PDB file of N, CA, C and O in Angstrom:
ATOM      1  N   ILE C   1      -5.664 -12.759   7.426  1.00 68.00           N
ATOM      2  CA  ILE C   1      -4.620 -12.014   8.722  1.00 68.00           C
ATOM      3  C   ILE C   1      -5.088 -13.143   9.618  1.00 68.00           C
ATOM      4  O   ILE C   1      -4.195 -13.139   9.939  1.00 68.00           O
ATOM      5  N   ARG C   2      -6.023 -13.881   9.589  1.00 74.00           N
ATOM      6  CA  ARG C   2      -6.809 -14.694  10.859  1.00 74.00           C
ATOM      7  C   ARG C   2      -5.739 -16.029  10.175  1.00 74.00           C
ATOM      8  O   ARG C   2      -5.181 -16.434  11.585  1.00 74.00           O
ATOM      9  N   ASN C   3      -5.751 -16.357   9.177  1.00 82.00           N
ATOM     10  CA  ASN C   3      -4.008 -17.288   9.101  1.00 82.00           C
ATOM     11  C   ASN C   3      -2.929 -16.782   9.070  1.00 82.00           C
ATOM     12  O   ASN C   3      -1.957 -17.667   8.205  1.00 82.00           O
ATOM     13  N   GLY C   4      -2.698 -15.748   9.230  1.00 82.00           N
ATOM     14  CA  GLY C   4      -1.186 -15.522   9.348  1.00 82.00           C
ATOM     15  C   GLY C   4      -1.090 -14.932   8.144  1.00 82.00           C
ATOM     16  O   GLY C   4       0.633 -15.073   8.549  1.00 82.00           O
ATOM     17  N   ALA C   5      -1.306 -14.483   7.138  1.00 90.00           N
ATOM     18  CA  ALA C   5      -0.965 -13.653   6.418  1.00 90.00           C
ATOM     19  C   ALA C   5      -0.068 -12.556   6.290  1.00 90.00           C
ATOM     20  O   ALA C   5      -0.559 -11.675   7.258  1.00 90.00           O
ATOM     21  N   ASP C   6       1.116 -12.154   5.638  1.00 92.00           N
ATOM     22  CA  ASP C   6       1.621 -10.840   5.858  1.00 92.00           C
ATOM     23  C   ASP C   6       1.057  -9.751   4.850  1.00 92.00           C
ATOM     24  O   ASP C   6       0.381 -10.278   4.125  1.00 92.00           O
ATOM     25  N   ALA C   7       1.651  -8.821   5.054  1.00 94.00           N
ATOM     26  CA  ALA C   7       1.230  -7.690   4.679  1.00 94.00           C
ATOM     27  C   ALA C   7       1.605  -8.035   2.994  1.00 94.00           C
ATOM     28  O   ALA C   7       0.512  -7.580   1.572  1.00 94.00           O
ATOM     29  N   PRO C   8       2.743  -7.924   2.277  1.00 94.00           N
ATOM     30  CA  PRO C   8       3.569  -8.410   0.962  1.00 94.00           C
ATOM     31  C   PRO C   8       1.869  -9.599   0.257  1.00 94.00           C
ATOM     32  O   PRO C   8       1.450  -9.641  -0.591  1.00 94.00           O
ATOM     33  N   THR C   9       1.307 -10.696   1.579  1.00 95.00           N
ATOM     34  CA  THR C   9       0.828 -11.716   0.747  1.00 95.00           C
ATOM     35  C   THR C   9      -0.531 -10.953   0.731  1.00 95.00           C
ATOM     36  O   THR C   9      -0.945 -11.693  -0.641  1.00 95.00           O
ATOM     37  N   ILE C  10      -1.382 -10.236   1.582  1.00 94.00           N
ATOM     38  CA  ILE C  10      -2.429 -10.196   1.121  1.00 94.00           C
ATOM     39  C   ILE C  10      -2.464  -8.720   0.067  1.00 94.00           C
ATOM     40  O   ILE C  10      -3.104  -9.232  -0.798  1.00 94.00           O
ATOM     41  N   ILE C  11      -1.256  -7.859  -0.323  1.00 95.00           N
ATOM     42  CA  ILE C  11      -1.271  -7.055  -1.161  1.00 95.00           C
ATOM     43  C   ILE C  11      -1.261  -8.136  -2.314  1.00 95.00           C
ATOM     44  O   ILE C  11      -1.792  -8.096  -3.735  1.00 95.00           O
ATOM     45  N   ARG C  12      -0.386  -9.518  -2.504  1.00 95.00           N
ATOM     46  CA  ARG C  12      -0.739  -9.849  -3.839  1.00 95.00           C
ATOM     47  C   ARG C  12      -2.081 -10.360  -4.507  1.00 95.00           C
ATOM     48  O   ARG C  12      -2.493 -10.810  -5.418  1.00 95.00           O
ATOM     49  N   ALA C  13      -2.701 -10.873  -3.206  1.00 94.00           N
ATOM     50  CA  ALA C  13      -3.895 -11.483  -3.186  1.00 94.00           C
ATOM     51  C   ALA C  13      -4.762 -10.336  -4.049  1.00 94.00           C
ATOM     52  O   ALA C  13      -5.762 -10.938  -4.290  1.00 94.00           O
ATOM     53  N   VAL C  14      -4.821  -9.314  -2.929  1.00 93.00           N
ATOM     54  CA  VAL C  14      -6.006  -8.492  -3.298  1.00 93.00           C
ATOM     55  C   VAL C  14      -5.458  -7.325  -4.604  1.00 93.00           C
ATOM     56  O   VAL C  14      -6.421  -7.258  -5.548  1.00 93.00           O
ATOM     57  N   THR C  15      -4.728  -7.859  -5.335  1.00 95.00           N
ATOM     58  CA  THR C  15      -4.319  -7.204  -6.969  1.00 95.00           C
ATOM     59  C   THR C  15      -4.319  -8.412  -7.731  1.00 95.00           C
ATOM     60  O   THR C  15      -3.791  -7.862  -9.041  1.00 95.00           O
ATOM     61  N   ASP C  16      -4.237  -9.848  -7.502  1.00 94.00           N
ATOM     62  CA  ASP C  16      -4.680 -10.381  -7.971  1.00 94.00           C
ATOM     63  C   ASP C  16      -5.738 -10.405  -9.155  1.00 94.00           C
ATOM     64  O   ASP C  16      -6.732  -9.852  -8.268  1.00 94.00           O
ATOM     65  N   ARG C  17      -5.628 -10.415 -10.428  1.00 92.00           N
ATOM     66  CA  ARG C  17      -6.802 -10.134 -11.129  1.00 92.00           C
ATOM     67  C   ARG C  17      -8.117 -10.873 -10.852  1.00 92.00           C
ATOM     68  O   ARG C  17      -9.275 -10.821 -11.250  1.00 92.00           O
ATOM     69  N   GLY C  18      -7.845 -12.273 -10.410  1.00 94.00           N
ATOM     70  CA  GLY C  18      -9.222 -13.096  -9.952  1.00 94.00           C
ATOM     71  C   GLY C  18     -10.033 -12.170  -8.627  1.00 94.00           C
ATOM     72  O   GLY C  18     -10.923 -12.576  -8.398  1.00 94.00           O
ATOM     73  N   PHE C  19      -9.037 -11.562  -7.869  1.00 93.00           N
ATOM     74  CA  PHE C  19     -10.073 -10.839  -7.071  1.00 93.00           C
ATOM     75  C   PHE C  19     -10.408  -9.239  -6.983  1.00 93.00           C
ATOM     76  O   PHE C  19     -11.256  -8.707  -6.948  1.00 93.00           O
ATOM     77  N   ASP C  20      -9.704  -9.077  -7.992  1.00 92.00           N
ATOM     78  CA  ASP C  20     -10.311  -7.326  -8.650  1.00 92.00           C
ATOM     79  C   ASP C  20      -9.623  -7.013 -10.002  1.00 92.00           C
ATOM     80  O   ASP C  20      -8.337  -7.021 -10.484  1.00 92.00           O
ATOM     81  N   SER C  21     -10.135  -7.798 -10.896  1.00 94.00           N
ATOM     82  CA  SER C  21      -9.951  -7.491 -12.477  1.00 94.00           C
ATOM     83  C   SER C  21      -9.599  -5.492 -12.862  1.00 94.00           C
ATOM     84  O   SER C  21      -9.046  -5.869 -14.020  1.00 94.00           O
ATOM     85  N   ASP C  22     -10.083  -4.657 -11.849  1.00 94.00           N
ATOM     86  CA  ASP C  22      -9.317  -3.519 -12.276  1.00 94.00           C
ATOM     87  C   ASP C  22      -8.189  -2.984 -11.131  1.00 94.00           C
ATOM     88  O   ASP C  22      -8.204  -1.998 -10.793  1.00 94.00           O
ATOM     89  N   ALA C  23      -7.654  -3.877 -10.997  1.00 94.00           N
ATOM     90  CA  ALA C  23      -6.277  -3.501  -9.531  1.00 94.00           C
ATOM     91  C   ALA C  23      -5.284  -2.338 -10.186  1.00 94.00           C
ATOM     92  O   ALA C  23      -5.101  -1.872  -9.410  1.00 94.00           O
ATOM     93  N   GLU C  24      -5.519  -2.601 -11.531  1.00 94.00           N
ATOM     94  CA  GLU C  24      -4.334  -1.264 -11.842  1.00 94.00           C
ATOM     95  C   GLU C  24      -4.981   0.066 -11.524  1.00 94.00           C
ATOM     96  O   GLU C  24      -4.855   0.994 -11.691  1.00 94.00           O
ATOM     97  N   SER C  25      -6.204   0.116 -10.754  1.00 94.00           N
ATOM     98  CA  SER C  25      -6.849   1.524 -11.327  1.00 94.00           C
ATOM     99  C   SER C  25      -7.228   1.630  -9.687  1.00 94.00           C
ATOM    100  O   SER C  25      -7.575   2.452  -9.072  1.00 94.00           O
ATOM    101  N   GLN C  26      -6.171   0.970  -8.939  1.00 93.00           N
ATOM    102  CA  GLN C  26      -6.812   0.899  -7.186  1.00 93.00           C
ATOM    103  C   GLN C  26      -5.192   1.401  -6.330  1.00 93.00           C
ATOM    104  O   GLN C  26      -4.270   1.336  -7.290  1.00 93.00           O
ATOM    105  N   GLN C  27      -5.541   1.605  -5.233  1.00 93.00           N
ATOM    106  CA  GLN C  27      -4.064   2.054  -4.361  1.00 93.00           C
ATOM    107  C   GLN C  27      -4.751   1.064  -3.153  1.00 93.00           C
ATOM    108  O   GLN C  27      -5.883   1.368  -3.207  1.00 93.00           O
ATOM    109  N   TYR C  28      -3.372   0.039  -2.258  1.00 93.00           N
ATOM    110  CA  TYR C  28      -3.685  -0.474  -1.110  1.00 93.00           C
ATOM    111  C   TYR C  28      -2.749  -0.526  -0.549  1.00 93.00           C
ATOM    112  O   TYR C  28      -1.789  -0.246  -0.634  1.00 93.00           O
ATOM    113  N   GLY C  29      -3.008  -0.267   0.791  1.00 92.00           N
ATOM    114  CA  GLY C  29      -2.049  -0.319   1.735  1.00 92.00           C
ATOM    115  C   GLY C  29      -2.616  -1.175   2.653  1.00 92.00           C
ATOM    116  O   GLY C  29      -3.758  -1.172   3.102  1.00 92.00           O
ATOM    117  N   VAL C  30      -1.665  -2.136   3.207  1.00 93.00           N
ATOM    118  CA  VAL C  30      -1.594  -2.839   4.169  1.00 93.00           C
ATOM    119  C   VAL C  30      -0.762  -3.280   5.504  1.00 93.00           C
ATOM    120  O   VAL C  30       0.657  -2.835   5.081  1.00 93.00           O
ATOM    121  N   ALA C  31      -1.081  -2.759   6.786  1.00 92.00           N
ATOM    122  CA  ALA C  31      -0.115  -2.970   7.595  1.00 92.00           C
ATOM    123  C   ALA C  31      -0.811  -4.039   8.723  1.00 92.00           C
ATOM    124  O   ALA C  31      -1.713  -3.936   9.028  1.00 92.00           O
ATOM    125  N   VAL C  32       0.104  -4.975   9.372  1.00 91.00           N
ATOM    126  CA  VAL C  32      -0.263  -5.925   9.778  1.00 91.00           C
ATOM    127  C   VAL C  32       1.109  -6.065  11.004  1.00 91.00           C
ATOM    128  O   VAL C  32       1.924  -6.237  10.609  1.00 91.00           O
ATOM    129  N   LEU C  33       0.045  -6.536  12.242  1.00 88.00           N
ATOM    130  CA  LEU C  33       0.614  -6.433  13.657  1.00 88.00           C
ATOM    131  C   LEU C  33      -0.072  -7.910  14.155  1.00 88.00           C
ATOM    132  O   LEU C  33      -1.042  -7.910  14.516  1.00 88.00           O
ATOM    133  N   ILE C  34       1.041  -9.010  13.862  1.00 83.00           N
ATOM    134  CA  ILE C  34       0.712 -10.160  14.716  1.00 83.00           C
ATOM    135  C   ILE C  34       2.286 -10.803  15.536  1.00 83.00           C
ATOM    136  O   ILE C  34       3.109 -10.841  14.665  1.00 83.00           O
ATOM    137  N   GLY C  35       1.217 -11.330  16.731  1.00 83.00           N
ATOM    138  CA  GLY C  35       2.618 -11.698  17.667  1.00 83.00           C
ATOM    139  C   GLY C  35       3.036 -10.892  17.850  1.00 83.00           C
ATOM    140  O   GLY C  35       4.842 -11.304  17.843  1.00 83.00           O
ATOM    141  N   GLY C  36       3.051  -9.125  17.882  1.00 84.00           N
ATOM    142  CA  GLY C  36       4.179  -8.828  17.766  1.00 84.00           C
ATOM    143  C   GLY C  36       5.386  -8.591  16.530  1.00 84.00           C
ATOM    144  O   GLY C  36       6.073  -7.280  16.955  1.00 84.00           O
ATOM    145  N   LYS C  37       4.966  -8.674  15.819  1.00 88.00           N
ATOM    146  CA  LYS C  37       5.599  -8.792  14.510  1.00 88.00           C
ATOM    147  C   LYS C  37       5.265  -8.153  13.305  1.00 88.00           C
ATOM    148  O   LYS C  37       4.156  -8.095  13.292  1.00 88.00           O
ATOM    149  N   ALA C  38       5.368  -6.776  13.004  1.00 90.00           N
ATOM    150  CA  ALA C  38       4.823  -5.859  12.089  1.00 90.00           C
ATOM    151  C   ALA C  38       5.334  -6.247  10.615  1.00 90.00           C
ATOM    152  O   ALA C  38       6.556  -6.318  10.535  1.00 90.00           O
ATOM    153  N   SER C  39       4.547  -6.147   9.533  1.00 93.00           N
ATOM    154  CA  SER C  39       4.744  -5.974   8.358  1.00 93.00           C
ATOM    155  C   SER C  39       4.034  -5.003   7.265  1.00 93.00           C
ATOM    156  O   SER C  39       2.820  -4.892   7.721  1.00 93.00           O
ATOM    157  N   THR C  40       4.281  -4.482   6.317  1.00 93.00           N
ATOM    158  CA  THR C  40       3.521  -3.508   5.532  1.00 93.00           C
ATOM    159  C   THR C  40       3.960  -3.496   4.431  1.00 93.00           C
ATOM    160  O   THR C  40       5.317  -4.499   3.575  1.00 93.00           O
ATOM    161  N   SER C  41       2.764  -2.814   3.254  1.00 94.00           N
ATOM    162  CA  SER C  41       2.639  -3.246   1.853  1.00 94.00           C
ATOM    163  C   SER C  41       2.065  -2.415   1.257  1.00 94.00           C
ATOM    164  O   SER C  41       1.413  -1.834   2.205  1.00 94.00           O
ATOM    165  N   ALA C  42       2.451  -2.117   0.182  1.00 93.00           N
ATOM    166  CA  ALA C  42       1.624  -1.159  -0.578  1.00 93.00           C
ATOM    167  C   ALA C  42       1.752  -1.272  -2.028  1.00 93.00           C
ATOM    168  O   ALA C  42       2.688  -1.963  -2.294  1.00 93.00           O
ATOM    169  N   PHE C  43       0.398  -0.899  -2.682  1.00 94.00           N
ATOM    170  CA  PHE C  43       0.603  -0.985  -4.377  1.00 94.00           C
ATOM    171  C   PHE C  43      -0.230   0.096  -5.082  1.00 94.00           C
ATOM    172  O   PHE C  43      -1.332   0.766  -4.031  1.00 94.00           O
ATOM    173  N   SER C  44       0.157   0.777  -5.857  1.00 93.00           N
ATOM    174  CA  SER C  44      -0.402   1.599  -7.015  1.00 93.00           C
ATOM    175  C   SER C  44      -0.439   1.277  -8.124  1.00 93.00           C
ATOM    176  O   SER C  44       0.705   1.043  -8.806  1.00 93.00           O
ATOM    177  N   GLY C  45      -1.998   1.132  -8.414  1.00 93.00           N
ATOM    178  CA  GLY C  45      -2.036   0.697  -9.835  1.00 93.00           C
ATOM    179  C   GLY C  45      -1.452   1.576 -10.642  1.00 93.00           C
ATOM    180  O   GLY C  45      -1.808   2.682 -10.820  1.00 93.00           O
ATOM    181  N   GLY C  46      -0.621   1.009 -11.823  1.00 90.00           N
ATOM    182  CA  GLY C  46      -0.391   2.202 -12.971  1.00 90.00           C
ATOM    183  C   GLY C  46      -1.613   2.858 -13.961  1.00 90.00           C
ATOM    184  O   GLY C  46      -1.362   3.799 -13.999  1.00 90.00           O
ATOM    185  N   ALA C  47      -2.759   2.521 -13.252  1.00 92.00           N
ATOM    186  CA  ALA C  47      -3.775   3.266 -14.485  1.00 92.00           C
ATOM    187  C   ALA C  47      -4.140   4.645 -13.552  1.00 92.00           C
ATOM    188  O   ALA C  47      -4.987   5.607 -14.057  1.00 92.00           O
ATOM    189  N   ILE C  48      -3.852   4.413 -12.291  1.00 89.00           N
ATOM    190  CA  ILE C  48      -4.210   5.524 -11.417  1.00 89.00           C
ATOM    191  C   ILE C  48      -3.738   7.425 -11.943  1.00 89.00           C
ATOM    192  O   ILE C  48      -2.364   7.091 -12.389  1.00 89.00           O
ATOM    193  N   PRO C  49      -4.504   8.240 -12.081  1.00 84.00           N
ATOM    194  CA  PRO C  49      -3.689   9.635 -12.320  1.00 84.00           C
ATOM    195  C   PRO C  49      -2.558  10.072 -11.393  1.00 84.00           C
ATOM    196  O   PRO C  49      -2.253  10.232 -10.469  1.00 84.00           O
ATOM    197  N   ALA C  50      -1.359  10.323 -12.495  1.00 83.00           N
ATOM    198  CA  ALA C  50      -0.495  10.863 -11.707  1.00 83.00           C
ATOM    199  C   ALA C  50      -0.752  11.897 -10.866  1.00 83.00           C
ATOM    200  O   ALA C  50      -1.918  12.610 -11.455  1.00 83.00           O
ATOM    201  N   VAL C  51       0.082  12.745 -10.264  1.00 87.00           N
ATOM    202  CA  VAL C  51       1.360  12.089  -9.451  1.00 87.00           C
ATOM    203  C   VAL C  51       0.317  10.724  -8.829  1.00 87.00           C
ATOM    204  O   VAL C  51      -0.470  11.442  -7.538  1.00 87.00           O
ATOM    205  N   ARG C  52       1.190   9.942  -8.192  1.00 89.00           N
ATOM    206  CA  ARG C  52       0.832   8.889  -7.211  1.00 89.00           C
ATOM    207  C   ARG C  52       2.011   8.331  -7.106  1.00 89.00           C
ATOM    208  O   ARG C  52       2.453   8.541  -7.240  1.00 89.00           O
ATOM    209  N   GLY C  53       1.752   7.537  -5.627  1.00 89.00           N
ATOM    210  CA  GLY C  53       2.624   7.030  -4.919  1.00 89.00           C
ATOM    211  C   GLY C  53       2.332   6.506  -3.865  1.00 89.00           C
ATOM    212  O   GLY C  53       1.133   6.394  -3.430  1.00 89.00           O
ATOM    213  N   HIS C  54       3.298   5.266  -3.321  1.00 90.00           N
ATOM    214  CA  HIS C  54       2.782   4.868  -1.979  1.00 90.00           C
ATOM    215  C   HIS C  54       4.309   4.904  -1.090  1.00 90.00           C
ATOM    216  O   HIS C  54       5.345   4.667  -1.729  1.00 90.00           O
ATOM    217  N   HIS C  55       4.261   4.549   0.335  1.00 89.00           N
ATOM    218  CA  HIS C  55       5.459   4.116   1.054  1.00 89.00           C
ATOM    219  C   HIS C  55       5.240   3.758   2.138  1.00 89.00           C
ATOM    220  O   HIS C  55       4.150   3.930   2.832  1.00 89.00           O
ATOM    221  N   VAL C  56       5.551   2.915   2.653  1.00 89.00           N
ATOM    222  CA  VAL C  56       5.784   1.882   3.731  1.00 89.00           C
ATOM    223  C   VAL C  56       6.794   2.231   4.728  1.00 89.00           C
ATOM    224  O   VAL C  56       8.219   2.264   4.417  1.00 89.00           O
ATOM    225  N   GLY C  57       6.071   2.073   6.108  1.00 88.00           N
ATOM    226  CA  GLY C  57       7.435   2.104   7.236  1.00 88.00           C
ATOM    227  C   GLY C  57       7.206   1.039   7.759  1.00 88.00           C
ATOM    228  O   GLY C  57       6.135   0.301   7.583  1.00 88.00           O
ATOM    229  N   LYS C  58       7.770   0.703   9.273  1.00 87.00           N
ATOM    230  CA  LYS C  58       7.759  -0.321   9.694  1.00 87.00           C
ATOM    231  C   LYS C  58       6.334  -0.634  10.208  1.00 87.00           C
ATOM    232  O   LYS C  58       5.776  -2.177  10.338  1.00 87.00           O
ATOM    233  N   THR C  59       5.551   0.249  10.638  1.00 88.00           N
ATOM    234  CA  THR C  59       4.160  -0.268  11.315  1.00 88.00           C
ATOM    235  C   THR C  59       2.777   0.558  10.226  1.00 88.00           C
ATOM    236  O   THR C  59       2.231   0.580  10.708  1.00 88.00           O
ATOM    237  N   TYR C  60       3.002   1.425   9.250  1.00 89.00           N
ATOM    238  CA  TYR C  60       2.238   1.721   8.507  1.00 89.00           C
ATOM    239  C   TYR C  60       2.347   1.868   6.533  1.00 89.00           C
ATOM    240  O   TYR C  60       4.127   1.857   6.629  1.00 89.00           O
ATOM    241  N   ALA C  61       1.240   2.642   6.560  1.00 90.00           N
ATOM    242  CA  ALA C  61       1.477   2.250   4.829  1.00 90.00           C
ATOM    243  C   ALA C  61       0.906   3.842   4.458  1.00 90.00           C
ATOM    244  O   ALA C  61      -0.107   4.316   5.134  1.00 90.00           O
ATOM    245  N   VAL C  62       1.501   4.652   3.326  1.00 91.00           N
ATOM    246  CA  VAL C  62       0.621   5.606   2.979  1.00 91.00           C
ATOM    247  C   VAL C  62       0.648   6.062   1.661  1.00 91.00           C
ATOM    248  O   VAL C  62       1.563   4.816   0.422  1.00 91.00           O
ATOM    249  N   GLN C  63      -0.750   6.532   1.182  1.00 91.00           N
ATOM    250  CA  GLN C  63      -0.824   6.289   0.009  1.00 91.00           C
ATOM    251  C   GLN C  63      -1.633   7.389  -0.709  1.00 91.00           C
ATOM    252  O   GLN C  63      -1.844   7.984   0.239  1.00 91.00           O
ATOM    253  N   GLY C  64      -1.226   7.973  -2.146  1.00 89.00           N
ATOM    254  CA  GLY C  64      -1.661   8.950  -2.469  1.00 89.00           C
ATOM    255  C   GLY C  64      -1.689   9.358  -3.815  1.00 89.00           C
ATOM    256  O   GLY C  64      -0.975   8.489  -4.990  1.00 89.00           O
ATOM    257  N   ASN C  65      -2.899   9.681  -4.401  1.00 89.00           N
ATOM    258  CA  ASN C  65      -3.120   9.986  -6.068  1.00 89.00           C
ATOM    259  C   ASN C  65      -3.854  10.947  -6.492  1.00 89.00           C
ATOM    260  O   ASN C  65      -3.992  11.644  -5.575  1.00 89.00           O
ATOM    261  N   THR C  66      -3.087  11.713  -7.395  1.00 88.00           N
ATOM    262  CA  THR C  66      -3.622  12.878  -7.892  1.00 88.00           C
ATOM    263  C   THR C  66      -3.356  13.934  -6.884  1.00 88.00           C
ATOM    264  O   THR C  66      -3.416  14.993  -6.538  1.00 88.00           O
ATOM    265  N   LEU C  67      -1.842  13.700  -6.403  1.00 88.00           N
ATOM    266  CA  LEU C  67      -0.809  14.761  -5.917  1.00 88.00           C
ATOM    267  C   LEU C  67      -0.500  15.547  -6.634  1.00 88.00           C
ATOM    268  O   LEU C  67       0.005  15.615  -7.486  1.00 88.00           O
ATOM    269  N   ALA C  68      -0.148  16.526  -5.568  1.00 86.00           N
ATOM    270  CA  ALA C  68       0.535  17.838  -6.124  1.00 86.00           C
ATOM    271  C   ALA C  68       2.019  18.173  -6.643  1.00 86.00           C
ATOM    272  O   ALA C  68       2.028  18.815  -7.267  1.00 86.00           O
ATOM    273  N   ALA C  69       2.519  16.973  -6.139  1.00 85.00           N
ATOM    274  CA  ALA C  69       4.125  17.089  -5.867  1.00 85.00           C
ATOM    275  C   ALA C  69       4.876  15.505  -6.136  1.00 85.00           C
ATOM    276  O   ALA C  69       4.356  14.653  -5.504  1.00 85.00           O
ATOM    277  N   ASP C  70       5.200  15.280  -6.754  1.00 87.00           N
ATOM    278  CA  ASP C  70       6.831  13.846  -6.902  1.00 87.00           C
ATOM    279  C   ASP C  70       6.641  14.076  -4.828  1.00 87.00           C
ATOM    280  O   ASP C  70       7.351  14.955  -4.741  1.00 87.00           O
ATOM    281  N   GLY C  71       7.116  12.937  -4.541  1.00 87.00           N
ATOM    282  CA  GLY C  71       7.683  12.745  -3.531  1.00 87.00           C
ATOM    283  C   GLY C  71       6.821  12.951  -2.437  1.00 87.00           C
ATOM    284  O   GLY C  71       7.078  13.411  -0.916  1.00 87.00           O
ATOM    285  N   ALA C  72       5.525  13.475  -2.347  1.00 90.00           N
ATOM    286  CA  ALA C  72       4.508  13.823  -1.219  1.00 90.00           C
ATOM    287  C   ALA C  72       4.411  12.529  -0.506  1.00 90.00           C
ATOM    288  O   ALA C  72       3.768  12.757   0.946  1.00 90.00           O
ATOM    289  N   THR C  73       4.385  11.447  -0.666  1.00 90.00           N
ATOM    290  CA  THR C  73       3.920  10.474   0.023  1.00 90.00           C
ATOM    291  C   THR C  73       5.244   9.887   1.280  1.00 90.00           C
ATOM    292  O   THR C  73       5.434   9.588   2.311  1.00 90.00           O
ATOM    293  N   GLN C  74       6.271   9.930   0.658  1.00 90.00           N
ATOM    294  CA  GLN C  74       7.635  10.019   1.584  1.00 90.00           C
ATOM    295  C   GLN C  74       7.654  11.468   2.411  1.00 90.00           C
ATOM    296  O   GLN C  74       8.154  10.998   3.634  1.00 90.00           O
ATOM    297  N   ARG C  75       7.748  12.705   1.750  1.00 91.00           N
ATOM    298  CA  ARG C  75       7.630  13.541   2.873  1.00 91.00           C
ATOM    299  C   ARG C  75       6.201  13.281   4.018  1.00 91.00           C
ATOM    300  O   ARG C  75       6.723  13.297   5.422  1.00 91.00           O
ATOM    301  N   ILE C  76       5.074  12.456   3.828  1.00 90.00           N
ATOM    302  CA  ILE C  76       4.002  12.349   4.771  1.00 90.00           C
ATOM    303  C   ILE C  76       4.793  11.570   5.693  1.00 90.00           C
ATOM    304  O   ILE C  76       4.180  10.941   6.463  1.00 90.00           O
ATOM    305  N   SER C  77       4.857  10.429   5.146  1.00 90.00           N
ATOM    306  CA  SER C  77       5.760   9.514   5.822  1.00 90.00           C
ATOM    307  C   SER C  77       7.029   9.694   6.643  1.00 90.00           C
ATOM    308  O   SER C  77       6.915   8.946   8.184  1.00 90.00           O
ATOM    309  N   GLU C  78       7.738  10.386   6.693  1.00 90.00           N
ATOM    310  CA  GLU C  78       8.683  11.387   7.558  1.00 90.00           C
ATOM    311  C   GLU C  78       8.285  11.684   8.566  1.00 90.00           C
ATOM    312  O   GLU C  78       8.191  11.982   9.273  1.00 90.00           O
ATOM    313  N   ALA C  79       6.792  12.616   8.035  1.00 91.00           N
ATOM    314  CA  ALA C  79       6.210  13.713   9.199  1.00 91.00           C
ATOM    315  C   ALA C  79       5.982  12.822  10.251  1.00 91.00           C
ATOM    316  O   ALA C  79       5.542  12.465  11.337  1.00 91.00           O
ATOM    317  N   PHE C  80       4.893  11.072   9.583  1.00 88.00           N
ATOM    318  CA  PHE C  80       4.418  10.373  10.698  1.00 88.00           C
ATOM    319  C   PHE C  80       5.788  10.411  11.392  1.00 88.00           C
ATOM    320  O   PHE C  80       5.012   9.767  12.572  1.00 88.00           O
ATOM    321  N   ALA C  81       6.356   9.606  10.833  1.00 85.00           N
ATOM    322  CA  ALA C  81       7.406   8.947  11.866  1.00 85.00           C
ATOM    323  C   ALA C  81       8.128   9.557  12.789  1.00 85.00           C
ATOM    324  O   ALA C  81       9.307   9.076  13.515  1.00 85.00           O
ATOM    325  N   ALA C  82       8.545  10.689  12.573  1.00 80.00           N
ATOM    326  CA  ALA C  82       9.047  12.123  13.166  1.00 80.00           C
ATOM    327  C   ALA C  82       8.261  11.806  14.307  1.00 80.00           C
ATOM    328  O   ALA C  82       7.277  11.416  14.867  1.00 80.00           O
TER     329      ALA C  82
END
């Protein structure tokens, strides 16, 4: 972030096998605000128990795993944005 990295760049870095060899078992969410410009990104590894997911808004990221239903992160995002 200090070097001006945006959220997608950070997600790519932390999910790289050289950084986290177990990234497929992880979830990451990043929201960065630099100079008044926001970027967001999220990652939900394929080895996380279902139901899992993530949703990003303009200035936030929502992640969830072992959820009760599909679409939960979308509904949380909508409630947060309201």
